[in-house]
C-alpha positions as CSV (number, residue, x, y, z in Angstrom):
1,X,0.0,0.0,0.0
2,X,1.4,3.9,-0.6
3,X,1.9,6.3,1.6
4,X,-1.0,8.0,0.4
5,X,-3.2,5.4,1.2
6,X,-1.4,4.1,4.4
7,X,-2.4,8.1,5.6
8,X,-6.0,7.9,4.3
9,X,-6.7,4.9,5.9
10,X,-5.1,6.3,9.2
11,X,-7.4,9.3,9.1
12,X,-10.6,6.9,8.1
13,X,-9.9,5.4,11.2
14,X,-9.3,8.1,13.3
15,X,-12.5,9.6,12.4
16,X,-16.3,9.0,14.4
17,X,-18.7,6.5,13.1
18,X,-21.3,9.8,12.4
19,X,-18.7,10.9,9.6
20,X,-18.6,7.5,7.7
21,X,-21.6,8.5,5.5
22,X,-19.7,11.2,4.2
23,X,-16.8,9.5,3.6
24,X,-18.0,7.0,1.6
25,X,-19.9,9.4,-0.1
26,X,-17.1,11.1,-1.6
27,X,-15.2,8.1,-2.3
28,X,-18.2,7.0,-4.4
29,X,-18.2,9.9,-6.3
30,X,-14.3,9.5,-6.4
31,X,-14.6,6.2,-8.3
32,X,-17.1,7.0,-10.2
33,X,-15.1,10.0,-11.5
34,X,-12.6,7.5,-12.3
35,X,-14.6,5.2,-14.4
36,X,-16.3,8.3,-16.5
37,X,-13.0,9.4,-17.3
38,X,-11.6,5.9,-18.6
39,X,-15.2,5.6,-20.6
40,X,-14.8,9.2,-22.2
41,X,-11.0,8.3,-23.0
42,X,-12.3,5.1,-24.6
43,X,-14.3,6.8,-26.3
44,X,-12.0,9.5,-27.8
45,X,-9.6,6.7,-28.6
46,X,-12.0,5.6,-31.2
47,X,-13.3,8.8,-32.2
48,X,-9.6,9.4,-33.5
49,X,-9.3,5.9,-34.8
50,X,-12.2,6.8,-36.7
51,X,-10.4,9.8,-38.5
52,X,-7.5,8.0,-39.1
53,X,-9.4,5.7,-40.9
54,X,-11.4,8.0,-43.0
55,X,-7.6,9.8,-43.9
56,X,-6.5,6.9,-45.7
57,X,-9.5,6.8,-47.7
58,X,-8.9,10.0,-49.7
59,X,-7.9,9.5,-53.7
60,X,-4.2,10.8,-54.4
61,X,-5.0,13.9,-56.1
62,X,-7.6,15.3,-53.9
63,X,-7.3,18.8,-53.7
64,X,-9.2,20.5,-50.1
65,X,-9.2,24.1,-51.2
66,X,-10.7,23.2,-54.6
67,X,-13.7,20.4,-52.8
68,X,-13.6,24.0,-50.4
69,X,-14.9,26.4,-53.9
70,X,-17.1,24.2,-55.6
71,X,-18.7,23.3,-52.2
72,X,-19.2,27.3,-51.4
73,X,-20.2,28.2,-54.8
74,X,-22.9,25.0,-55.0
75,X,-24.1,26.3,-51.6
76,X,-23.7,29.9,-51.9
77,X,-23.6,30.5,-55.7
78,X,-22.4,34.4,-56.5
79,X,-22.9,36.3,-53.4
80,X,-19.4,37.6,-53.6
């Protein structure tokens, strides 16, 4: 066991029976903090494996700044 959790253990202990609620209150919250934050990294994970994917599927001459015109003058036409 850490220090860390050598100490928090200690002051558990040291602490009345009344407070115990609270405690394990805020270590519930504490965990579940934990567990949303591996899920959202998960999630992210893939998101970017996602994008990676699509990347590869581009033809070699694509040109962005030329899909960018045609897609502003099909959507906007001449308001220049």
């Amino acid at each position: 066991m850490t220090q860390l959790k050598e100490k928090a253990v200690e002051m558990i202990q040291r602490m009345p029976d009344d407070n115990m609620l609270y405690v394990i209150n805020i270590l519930e919250n504490l965990q579940a903090m934990s567990v949303n934050r591996d899920v959202k990294k998960e999630l992210a994970m893939e998101a970017l494996r996602n994008i990676l994917n699509f990347e590869k599927r581009l033809p070699d001459n694509f040109d962005a700044d030329k899909e960018l015109r045609e897609a502003r003058e099909e959507r906007y036409g001449g308001l220049d």
